[in-house]
XYZ file of C-alpha atoms in Angstrom:
665
model
C 136.325 -20.058 -12.880
C 133.097 -21.436 -11.345
C 131.583 -19.855 -8.263
C 132.567 -21.364 -4.909
C 129.508 -22.368 -2.877
C 131.090 -21.876 0.568
C 129.619 -18.377 1.010
C 126.492 -18.685 -1.168
C 123.543 -18.953 1.211
C 120.882 -18.938 -1.510
C 120.741 -18.544 -5.260
C 118.398 -18.617 -8.232
C 118.848 -21.997 -9.950
C 119.008 -20.579 -13.489
C 121.224 -17.559 -12.725
C 124.020 -18.796 -10.480
C 126.301 -19.029 -13.521
C 126.145 -15.251 -13.838
C 128.532 -15.007 -10.868
C 131.313 -17.124 -12.402
C 134.562 -15.267 -11.767
C 132.893 -12.605 -9.604
C 134.128 -12.209 -5.989
C 131.431 -12.719 -3.378
C 132.799 -10.594 -0.511
C 133.168 -6.826 -0.113
C 137.008 -6.541 -0.391
C 137.048 -8.722 -3.489
C 134.188 -6.828 -5.114
C 135.813 -3.443 -4.476
C 138.998 -4.697 -6.166
C 137.150 -6.303 -9.100
C 138.034 -4.706 -12.488
C 135.420 -2.283 -13.789
C 133.452 -2.100 -10.545
C 131.505 1.141 -10.003
C 130.322 2.443 -6.632
C 126.759 3.729 -7.005
C 126.064 4.414 -3.334
C 128.196 4.313 -0.195
C 126.698 4.646 3.271
C 127.528 3.393 6.747
C 125.172 0.418 6.585
C 124.912 -0.168 2.841
C 127.115 0.012 -0.245
C 125.724 -0.482 -3.758
C 128.094 -1.629 -6.520
C 127.610 -2.008 -10.267
C 129.297 -5.109 -11.710
C 130.224 -4.811 -15.418
C 128.783 -7.325 -17.916
C 130.618 -10.174 -19.591
C 129.672 -12.717 -22.300
C 128.329 -14.960 -19.519
C 126.316 -12.396 -17.536
C 124.383 -9.138 -17.810
C 125.235 -6.076 -15.758
C 124.617 -6.845 -12.081
C 124.046 -4.968 -8.840
C 125.690 -5.992 -5.556
C 124.090 -4.565 -2.406
C 126.405 -4.939 0.580
C 124.502 -4.786 3.880
C 126.289 -4.172 7.201
C 124.333 -4.384 10.469
C 125.762 -1.830 12.908
C 123.496 -1.591 15.949
C 123.044 -4.514 18.406
C 119.336 -5.009 17.617
C 120.058 -5.314 13.881
C 122.863 -7.799 14.568
C 120.519 -9.910 16.668
C 117.919 -9.901 13.886
C 120.608 -10.990 11.434
C 121.685 -13.776 13.779
C 118.183 -15.269 13.824
C 117.758 -14.934 10.055
C 115.971 -11.576 9.845
C 118.821 -9.399 8.601
C 118.085 -6.818 5.910
C 119.981 -8.692 3.199
C 118.197 -11.987 3.845
C 114.812 -10.219 3.991
C 115.500 -8.456 0.703
C 116.508 -11.747 -0.903
C 113.353 -13.517 0.251
C 111.195 -10.619 -0.876
C 112.824 -10.461 -4.307
C 112.307 -14.173 -4.856
C 108.722 -14.059 -3.596
C 107.813 -10.941 -5.565
C 109.218 -12.372 -8.799
C 107.324 -15.621 -8.236
C 104.130 -13.626 -7.676
C 104.542 -11.732 -10.943
C 105.639 -8.344 -9.542
C 108.043 -6.169 -11.527
C 111.258 -6.316 -9.481
C 114.962 -6.718 -10.354
C 115.805 -10.354 -11.099
C 117.449 -11.940 -8.011
C 120.694 -13.846 -8.575
C 122.235 -14.899 -5.241
C 122.704 -14.126 -1.540
C 126.219 -14.358 -0.068
C 126.611 -14.225 3.731
C 129.886 -13.442 5.503
C 130.909 -12.881 9.104
C 130.450 -9.100 9.106
C 128.367 -8.365 6.005
C 125.923 -9.870 3.522
C 125.686 -9.304 -0.238
C 122.564 -9.482 -2.410
C 123.240 -9.885 -6.139
C 120.516 -8.894 -8.594
C 119.994 -7.759 -12.167
C 120.944 -4.158 -13.024
C 118.075 -2.416 -14.812
C 119.675 -0.689 -17.789
C 118.281 2.505 -19.328
C 116.045 3.283 -16.361
C 115.582 6.362 -14.227
C 113.733 7.227 -11.043
C 110.043 7.938 -11.518
C 110.162 11.616 -10.353
C 112.823 12.481 -12.951
C 110.994 10.487 -15.630
C 107.682 12.207 -14.876
C 109.232 15.647 -15.419
C 109.617 14.788 -19.115
C 105.838 14.853 -19.600
C 103.292 17.642 -19.843
C 99.567 17.736 -20.496
C 97.824 14.522 -21.530
C 101.092 12.547 -21.625
C 101.749 13.365 -17.960
C 98.181 12.364 -17.064
C 98.629 9.029 -18.857
C 101.937 8.334 -17.086
C 100.379 8.947 -13.674
C 97.520 6.577 -14.510
C 100.083 3.965 -15.549
C 101.678 4.384 -12.106
C 98.321 3.731 -10.425
C 97.630 0.624 -12.493
C 101.153 -0.669 -11.837
C 100.688 -0.270 -8.064
C 97.539 -2.377 -8.291
C 99.625 -5.086 -9.958
C 102.188 -4.931 -7.130
C 99.429 -5.387 -4.549
C 97.895 -8.223 -6.589
C 101.295 -9.984 -6.504
C 101.140 -9.939 -2.688
C 103.922 -7.370 -2.137
C 103.264 -5.313 1.012
C 105.913 -2.581 0.606
C 106.348 -0.574 3.801
C 108.585 2.027 2.145
C 107.065 2.520 -1.284
C 107.387 5.965 -2.835
C 108.273 7.340 -6.236
C 111.984 7.346 -5.337
C 111.847 3.530 -5.094
C 110.314 3.103 -8.553
C 112.392 2.843 -11.742
C 110.974 3.496 -15.214
C 112.037 2.536 -18.721
C 110.232 3.770 -21.826
C 109.486 6.894 -23.853
C 105.730 7.197 -23.327
C 102.907 5.714 -21.292
C 102.326 3.026 -23.942
C 105.830 1.575 -23.648
C 106.661 2.429 -20.029
C 107.713 -0.399 -17.755
C 108.050 0.131 -13.992
C 110.049 -1.761 -11.350
C 109.975 -1.678 -7.550
C 113.387 -1.653 -5.846
C 114.618 -1.754 -2.209
C 112.435 -4.527 -0.816
C 114.319 -5.175 2.448
C 111.408 -3.858 4.559
C 108.550 -5.369 2.493
C 106.355 -8.348 3.305
C 105.741 -10.801 0.470
C 103.531 -13.854 0.159
C 100.990 -13.182 2.919
C 98.740 -10.850 0.933
C 98.139 -7.137 1.489
C 95.363 -6.329 3.997
C 93.049 -3.340 3.345
C 94.745 -0.980 5.805
C 98.125 -1.672 4.194
C 96.700 -1.079 0.707
C 95.524 2.348 1.841
C 98.916 3.040 3.431
C 100.761 2.180 0.198
C 98.435 4.394 -1.850
C 98.954 7.267 0.601
C 102.724 6.893 0.502
C 102.812 7.220 -3.274
C 100.288 10.093 -3.157
C 102.460 11.884 -0.588
C 105.554 11.485 -2.762
C 103.623 12.978 -5.705
C 102.807 16.088 -3.669
C 99.587 15.183 -1.806
C 97.408 18.274 -1.304
C 100.070 20.406 -3.045
C 99.588 18.447 -6.293
C 95.896 17.551 -6.346
C 95.736 16.914 -10.104
C 98.723 14.538 -10.083
C 97.287 12.579 -7.162
C 93.850 12.448 -8.806
C 95.238 10.992 -12.032
C 97.308 8.456 -10.092
C 94.196 7.382 -8.168
C 92.226 7.058 -11.416
C 94.739 4.452 -12.579
C 94.783 2.788 -9.160
C 90.974 2.650 -8.994
C 90.732 0.973 -12.395
C 93.512 -1.510 -11.596
C 92.144 -2.351 -8.149
C 88.680 -3.016 -9.559
C 89.776 -4.965 -12.647
C 92.135 -7.185 -10.619
C 89.532 -7.831 -7.939
C 91.543 -6.146 -5.176
C 89.211 -3.366 -4.031
C 86.098 -2.046 -5.785
C 85.450 0.878 -3.420
C 87.800 3.326 -5.196
C 86.270 3.255 -8.686
C 83.119 5.104 -9.746
C 81.409 4.765 -13.115
C 82.453 2.893 -16.251
C 85.989 2.092 -17.372
C 87.529 4.668 -19.719
C 90.628 4.884 -21.852
C 92.841 7.794 -22.946
C 96.261 7.567 -24.621
C 95.738 3.751 -24.597
C 95.732 3.819 -20.772
C 92.602 2.593 -18.925
C 91.225 4.550 -15.960
C 88.068 5.308 -14.030
C 86.674 8.089 -11.872
C 87.548 8.008 -8.160
C 85.167 8.165 -5.198
C 85.341 11.825 -3.982
C 85.393 10.858 -0.297
C 88.373 8.531 -0.793
C 90.187 11.190 -2.846
C 89.795 13.771 -0.070
C 90.749 11.274 2.633
C 93.858 10.238 0.703
C 94.951 13.832 0.105
C 94.654 14.776 3.774
C 96.321 11.631 5.114
C 99.117 11.757 2.521
C 99.789 15.433 3.255
C 100.038 14.811 7.007
C 102.320 11.822 6.458
C 104.562 13.729 4.026
C 104.925 16.639 6.459
C 105.989 14.232 9.205
C 108.468 12.516 6.884
C 110.028 15.812 5.879
C 110.313 16.958 9.478
C 112.017 13.716 10.492
C 114.490 13.978 7.613
C 115.281 17.625 8.343
C 115.691 17.014 12.079
C 118.375 14.403 11.357
C 120.682 17.169 10.120
C 122.678 16.803 13.350
C 123.518 13.494 14.976
C 125.080 15.072 18.078
C 125.132 18.513 19.655
C 128.838 19.091 19.026
C 131.254 18.176 16.267
C 131.734 18.615 12.526
C 129.230 17.578 9.851
C 130.339 17.278 6.254
C 128.669 16.549 2.937
C 130.484 16.567 -0.428
C 129.922 19.696 -2.515
C 131.631 21.010 -5.640
C 133.975 23.609 -4.144
C 134.668 25.486 -7.389
C 133.644 29.126 -7.448
C 133.012 31.450 -4.523
C 132.292 30.034 -1.073
C 131.066 31.888 1.963
C 131.543 31.226 5.661
C 128.976 32.168 8.274
C 129.988 32.221 11.900
C 128.392 32.608 15.286
C 130.459 33.640 18.303
C 129.958 32.310 21.802
C 128.754 35.589 23.265
C 125.565 35.438 21.179
C 122.612 33.498 22.521
C 121.182 30.645 20.492
C 117.435 30.707 19.914
C 116.343 27.081 19.645
C 117.596 24.981 16.757
C 116.980 27.814 14.281
C 118.676 31.107 15.023
C 118.107 34.336 13.162
C 118.603 35.026 9.450
C 122.268 34.870 8.497
C 123.101 32.431 11.275
C 125.304 29.403 10.583
C 122.965 26.824 12.108
C 119.949 28.289 10.312
C 121.821 28.142 6.973
C 122.690 24.456 7.484
C 119.065 23.624 8.307
C 117.836 25.703 5.348
C 120.046 23.735 2.982
C 118.702 20.531 4.522
C 115.139 21.709 3.831
C 115.916 22.217 0.125
C 117.480 18.747 -0.084
C 114.406 17.220 1.552
C 111.650 19.081 -0.278
C 113.085 19.431 -3.784
C 115.860 16.808 -3.691
C 118.402 19.510 -4.478
C 122.107 18.776 -4.258
C 123.757 20.066 -1.060
C 125.123 23.598 -1.170
C 126.393 23.759 2.427
C 129.449 21.522 2.703
C 130.653 21.789 6.320
C 129.131 22.680 9.673
C 131.403 23.018 12.713
C 129.963 23.284 16.225
C 131.663 23.577 19.594
C 134.856 25.328 18.497
C 136.526 27.569 21.068
C 135.833 31.254 20.422
C 133.614 30.493 17.416
C 130.496 28.636 18.515
C 129.337 27.606 15.032
C 130.535 27.905 11.434
C 129.125 26.794 8.111
C 130.859 26.695 4.707
C 128.513 26.960 1.722
C 128.290 28.025 -1.901
C 127.820 31.779 -2.176
C 124.642 32.852 -3.992
C 125.161 34.275 -7.470
C 123.906 37.639 -8.636
C 122.912 40.799 -6.774
C 120.458 41.303 -3.961
C 116.955 42.635 -4.541
C 117.912 45.616 -2.360
C 120.649 46.519 -4.852
C 118.191 46.393 -7.764
C 115.752 48.611 -5.861
C 118.418 51.249 -5.192
C 120.235 51.384 -8.534
C 118.937 54.073 -10.884
C 119.830 52.149 -14.044
C 117.853 49.142 -12.730
C 114.624 51.038 -12.079
C 113.158 49.762 -15.360
C 113.645 46.127 -14.320
C 112.473 46.477 -10.708
C 108.909 45.360 -11.436
C 110.249 42.332 -13.326
C 112.543 41.464 -10.415
C 109.749 41.804 -7.876
C 107.428 39.623 -9.953
C 110.101 36.911 -10.068
C 110.691 37.172 -6.313
C 106.969 36.972 -5.501
C 106.549 33.974 -7.827
C 109.449 32.221 -6.086
C 107.989 33.117 -2.699
C 104.703 31.503 -3.730
C 106.548 28.328 -4.745
C 108.162 28.111 -1.302
C 104.831 28.781 0.411
C 103.232 26.028 -1.667
C 105.639 23.531 -0.089
C 105.044 24.756 3.465
C 108.271 26.777 3.695
C 108.380 30.150 5.428
C 111.136 32.652 4.630
C 111.688 34.265 8.004
C 113.555 37.562 7.836
C 113.919 37.444 4.032
C 114.175 41.182 3.465
C 115.279 42.478 0.031
C 118.898 42.204 1.147
C 118.475 38.438 1.493
C 116.986 37.750 -1.964
C 119.526 37.188 -4.751
C 118.769 37.661 -8.449
C 120.870 36.569 -11.417
C 120.128 37.139 -15.105
C 120.454 33.871 -17.045
C 119.623 32.747 -20.574
C 116.338 31.374 -19.265
C 115.374 34.587 -17.486
C 115.772 35.718 -13.895
C 116.967 33.121 -11.405
C 115.854 34.045 -7.888
C 117.018 32.394 -4.650
C 116.525 33.401 -1.018
C 119.235 33.297 1.612
C 119.274 29.717 2.900
C 119.433 30.919 6.497
C 115.904 32.364 6.146
C 114.337 29.015 5.208
C 112.039 27.446 7.814
C 109.986 24.333 7.131
C 106.549 24.705 8.775
C 104.539 22.095 6.876
C 101.431 24.259 6.865
C 101.549 28.052 6.723
C 98.980 30.338 8.245
C 97.799 33.442 6.408
C 99.755 35.488 8.953
C 103.015 33.724 8.054
C 102.430 34.333 4.349
C 101.603 37.977 4.962
C 104.712 38.443 7.125
C 106.920 37.086 4.319
C 105.320 39.501 1.851
C 105.679 42.477 4.150
C 109.394 41.768 4.547
C 109.907 42.536 0.863
C 109.062 46.169 1.634
C 111.788 46.581 4.245
C 113.848 49.268 2.430
C 114.625 52.251 4.641
C 116.675 54.693 2.574
C 113.648 56.576 1.229
C 114.051 55.388 -2.353
C 111.062 53.036 -2.036
C 107.827 54.541 -0.767
C 105.118 52.704 1.194
C 102.944 52.843 -1.938
C 105.652 51.038 -3.925
C 105.858 48.399 -1.219
C 102.135 47.778 -1.433
C 102.453 46.945 -5.136
C 104.416 43.870 -4.129
C 101.618 42.731 -1.854
C 98.876 43.391 -4.394
C 100.701 41.250 -6.970
C 100.273 38.184 -4.759
C 97.012 36.482 -5.733
C 96.447 34.901 -2.334
C 96.070 38.323 -0.721
C 93.813 39.811 -3.368
C 90.875 39.963 -0.920
C 92.933 42.288 1.304
C 93.188 44.929 -1.424
C 89.808 46.395 -0.412
C 91.456 47.646 2.810
C 94.593 49.531 1.713
C 94.647 51.544 4.938
C 94.999 48.466 7.116
C 97.584 46.956 4.788
C 99.581 50.205 4.680
C 99.559 50.309 8.467
C 100.885 46.746 8.658
C 103.624 47.465 6.112
C 104.779 50.611 7.901
C 104.671 48.916 11.304
C 106.746 45.951 10.169
C 109.116 48.267 8.317
C 109.683 50.213 11.534
C 110.495 46.976 13.340
C 113.105 46.072 10.723
C 114.538 49.575 10.760
C 115.035 49.539 14.541
C 116.499 46.045 14.763
C 120.176 45.390 14.161
C 121.531 42.565 12.051
C 121.310 39.358 14.057
C 124.430 37.803 12.551
C 127.607 39.104 10.903
C 127.664 39.106 7.122
C 129.166 35.963 5.548
C 132.838 36.075 4.638
C 133.311 35.315 0.940
C 136.284 33.147 0.001
C 137.299 32.762 -3.639
C 140.020 31.110 -5.660
C 143.063 32.706 -7.270
C 142.470 34.830 -10.380
C 146.150 34.513 -11.420
C 146.295 38.023 -12.877
C 149.547 39.953 -12.590
C 147.904 42.576 -10.405
C 146.511 40.024 -7.978
C 149.795 38.144 -7.681
C 151.506 41.474 -6.930
C 148.933 42.301 -4.244
C 149.251 38.881 -2.609
C 153.042 39.146 -2.723
C 152.871 42.484 -0.898
C 150.575 40.915 1.702
C 153.051 38.061 2.163
C 156.051 40.358 2.564
C 154.185 42.454 5.137
C 154.125 39.389 7.418
C 157.854 38.600 7.412
C 159.330 37.138 9.677
C 156.124 35.350 10.770
C 155.992 34.081 7.168
C 158.954 33.215 5.029
C 159.936 36.063 2.726
C 160.044 35.337 -1.029
C 160.955 37.366 -4.070
C 158.276 37.938 -6.695
C 159.192 35.047 -9.104
C 159.519 32.523 -6.261
C 156.185 33.619 -4.792
C 154.451 33.183 -8.160
C 156.034 29.723 -8.502
C 154.703 28.847 -5.030
C 151.162 29.779 -6.070
C 151.450 27.609 -9.183
C 152.736 24.681 -7.114
C 150.004 24.877 -4.461
C 146.949 22.620 -4.592
C 144.802 25.222 -2.869
C 145.003 29.024 -2.889
C 142.107 30.941 -1.358
C 141.650 34.699 -1.094
C 139.362 36.950 0.948
C 138.796 40.389 -0.562
C 138.584 43.502 1.577
C 135.039 44.367 2.645
C 133.379 46.841 0.289
C 129.879 48.210 -0.246
C 127.572 46.055 -2.362
C 127.194 48.805 -4.943
C 130.952 48.972 -5.552
C 132.104 47.312 -8.760
C 135.814 47.429 -7.864
C 137.725 44.910 -5.813
C 139.938 46.274 -3.077
C 143.265 44.833 -1.929
C 143.105 41.270 -0.581
C 142.254 41.073 3.103
C 143.679 37.575 3.581
C 145.138 34.609 1.740
C 145.895 30.948 2.373
C 148.259 28.623 0.485
C 147.983 24.860 1.080
C 149.493 21.665 -0.360
C 148.546 18.017 -0.673
C 150.932 15.406 0.703
C 151.951 14.318 -2.822
C 152.665 17.820 -4.182
C 156.121 18.511 -5.634
C 157.289 20.939 -2.943
C 160.728 21.042 -1.312
C 160.029 23.012 1.880
C 161.903 21.329 4.793
C 158.863 21.650 7.054
C 156.603 20.092 4.411
C 159.082 17.223 3.907
C 159.172 16.667 7.694
C 155.440 16.091 7.711
C 155.596 13.896 4.619
C 158.093 11.562 6.286
C 155.889 10.836 9.305
C 152.265 11.559 8.346
C 149.828 10.256 5.743
C 147.058 11.873 3.717
C 147.220 15.445 5.025
C 146.647 19.004 3.856
C 149.643 21.219 4.624
C 149.160 24.929 5.342
C 152.219 26.603 3.876
C 151.146 30.118 4.814
C 148.173 32.191 5.871
C 148.272 35.997 6.037
C 145.681 38.545 7.131
C 145.903 42.292 6.496
C 146.029 44.460 9.614
C 142.640 46.038 8.873
C 140.974 42.615 8.664
C 142.328 41.073 11.855
C 139.896 39.851 14.520
C 137.099 39.852 11.939
C 136.905 36.084 11.476
C 138.699 35.802 8.119
C 141.387 33.488 9.508
C 138.909 30.991 10.913
C 136.866 31.303 7.688
C 139.890 30.313 5.597
C 140.563 27.339 7.855
C 136.913 26.271 7.615
C 137.147 26.325 3.794
C 140.417 24.375 3.978
C 138.779 21.764 6.218
C 135.847 21.425 3.805
C 138.294 20.965 0.910
C 140.376 18.424 2.852
C 137.323 16.391 3.854
C 135.959 16.431 0.299
C 139.304 15.038 -0.871
C 139.211 12.385 1.896
C 142.209 13.717 3.816
C 142.547 12.749 7.463
C 144.342 15.762 8.949
C 145.551 19.340 8.476
C 149.131 20.216 9.442
C 151.156 23.413 9.741
C 154.073 24.958 11.621
C 154.224 28.054 13.839
C 157.352 30.033 14.752
C 158.668 29.655 18.300
C 161.506 32.180 17.800
C 160.392 34.885 17.636
C 157.415 33.331 19.398
C 154.195 33.845 17.459
C 151.881 33.472 20.456
C 148.861 34.857 18.620
C 149.144 32.182 15.939
C 149.696 29.439 18.518
C 146.559 30.457 20.426
C 144.551 30.715 17.200
C 145.536 27.248 15.998
C 144.809 25.683 19.375
C 141.368 27.298 19.325
C 140.846 25.768 15.866
C 141.584 22.273 17.190
C 145.319 21.907 16.431
C 147.780 20.236 18.795
C 151.562 20.172 18.803
C 153.050 16.951 17.415
C 156.730 17.923 17.409
C 159.350 20.655 17.080
C 162.181 21.178 14.609
C 164.732 23.744 13.561
C 163.777 25.691 10.461
C 166.509 27.967 9.061
C 168.191 27.829 12.461
C 165.052 28.765 14.437
C 162.660 26.431 16.286
C 159.113 25.937 15.030
C 156.166 24.029 16.520
C 154.728 21.349 14.229
C 150.937 21.211 14.667
C 148.188 18.868 13.465
C 144.385 18.806 13.480
C 142.740 15.419 13.008
C 139.609 15.362 10.842
C 137.291 12.927 12.571
C 134.587 11.373 10.344
């Protein structure tokens, strides 16, 4: 079926046939067989269209203008989709390496840009990690020469960085690079000198700027050669042209190298700060990001009677943990580990649900007799990790040995700090670095002497010059240790929530916990209770608090059993919700041992349930609470968690309140 022209605003004359049989609007594309969603955001969705005998694999970028200013720009012909289309066409005509443009389709509420999908490519940062030594040097010089070609083609890219560059090839000889995301570029008017410098600095900042001097130098060597050979700018290159690994390059003017490093570093720090500060859109509400919820989760909480200190509270605090996770996403492009942040809840001011760190704390290794032989190895790994964080401008505030976690893996020791200790500073003073080192000596049980603590400090190369004054350093270590010893923990310990182990002993323990809460919960015999656990979509358990050095698990402190709307479950209350509500998570039962009440485990379980429901794109959480006998404590708790009554019904001859919490986006 040929393409209808009624929504095609522009197209490439030789490629319009590639869209035969392909829908041109968003609903049609989403329903098209074989479509794959590569990216989904509020203002942009990126789809992969499968190939056919008549077309290669294509990309469809759906642009939606949300704010009034963007809509006005679109109305006068300056919308992001139309700009990207013009830039793609102009860049291709100028000889730049960009995806091949196919067509632009404009609709009443969105626009779609169709272009070629670049098979067998990957982002430049991931591709660069494949190389070491001379091969890495050659690849960076290729990047510099390629950027000179982009400038020569007249592409003034205002958002050019290594994350917008795709690579195909197995070595520098065969590598081919493409520039993507051109909606904010300027094409066809040339690139003035100040914009050339800005583009070079952007790429240098993405490579690491002053934190990766060698990488930036090699990139500039390729840029200098390309700029001189193409007649763009001769000021960067010094000396004759050279060639290594079949890649041409030249020496760079030292003054321009230093200027680029400083400017790129300042720009990268600002970019990171802006990205981190966007962690919260509003002061109150819930913020969610998809995370794999398998394994052990932990919930941090902050009650209303504790004062907030700025945006970052103390170590262990919920808000600080959310920001710390944001820092790791920004600096190292790590996948999110914190899945849900809730602010403004009655009784609990803030909560965060995150993946629990694996392994044991450094404090445990320092105290265990059988681990004494590996202590020096653990400390070396911790100090090396600390140096890596410092290198990126990250301070670890309050990261005492109890907040460093160490796990033995096949590749050696894996060391991670508590995310709530992470603070992005951009540039660290010597005092900040020293404070982080001194914190590693904060062990107060007498098993680690001040002399042992000093060994940690001496192992850090940056503070080698201080070793000539051990008296002053010992005084600092003891003073800071006294401060830690006198201060109390600024936040309660996280509550760890795990899945069901399904062992006979655990099922027995959970059954006893259930029966201890009859009549608030429905009583079940042992086989029926086990069948309920098998039927449930979600079972989460909180173990009783125990010392870190204990290897045994105590009786469960709390449990939660929840269902999806489509689960095969015949509870009358569940069926009542299924008849009138869509896409919900149903809380069949939640029980907390007497010793664990008023410790936050109930709200922690509900926070984990909300994270699970949001990850599975559910729109509400529902449950029922007994009205006879009246369970006032449960009613008050659910109201504090954001539930409201949506009806009443008789259950086994007794009235119950049917409650719902809406999960706003």
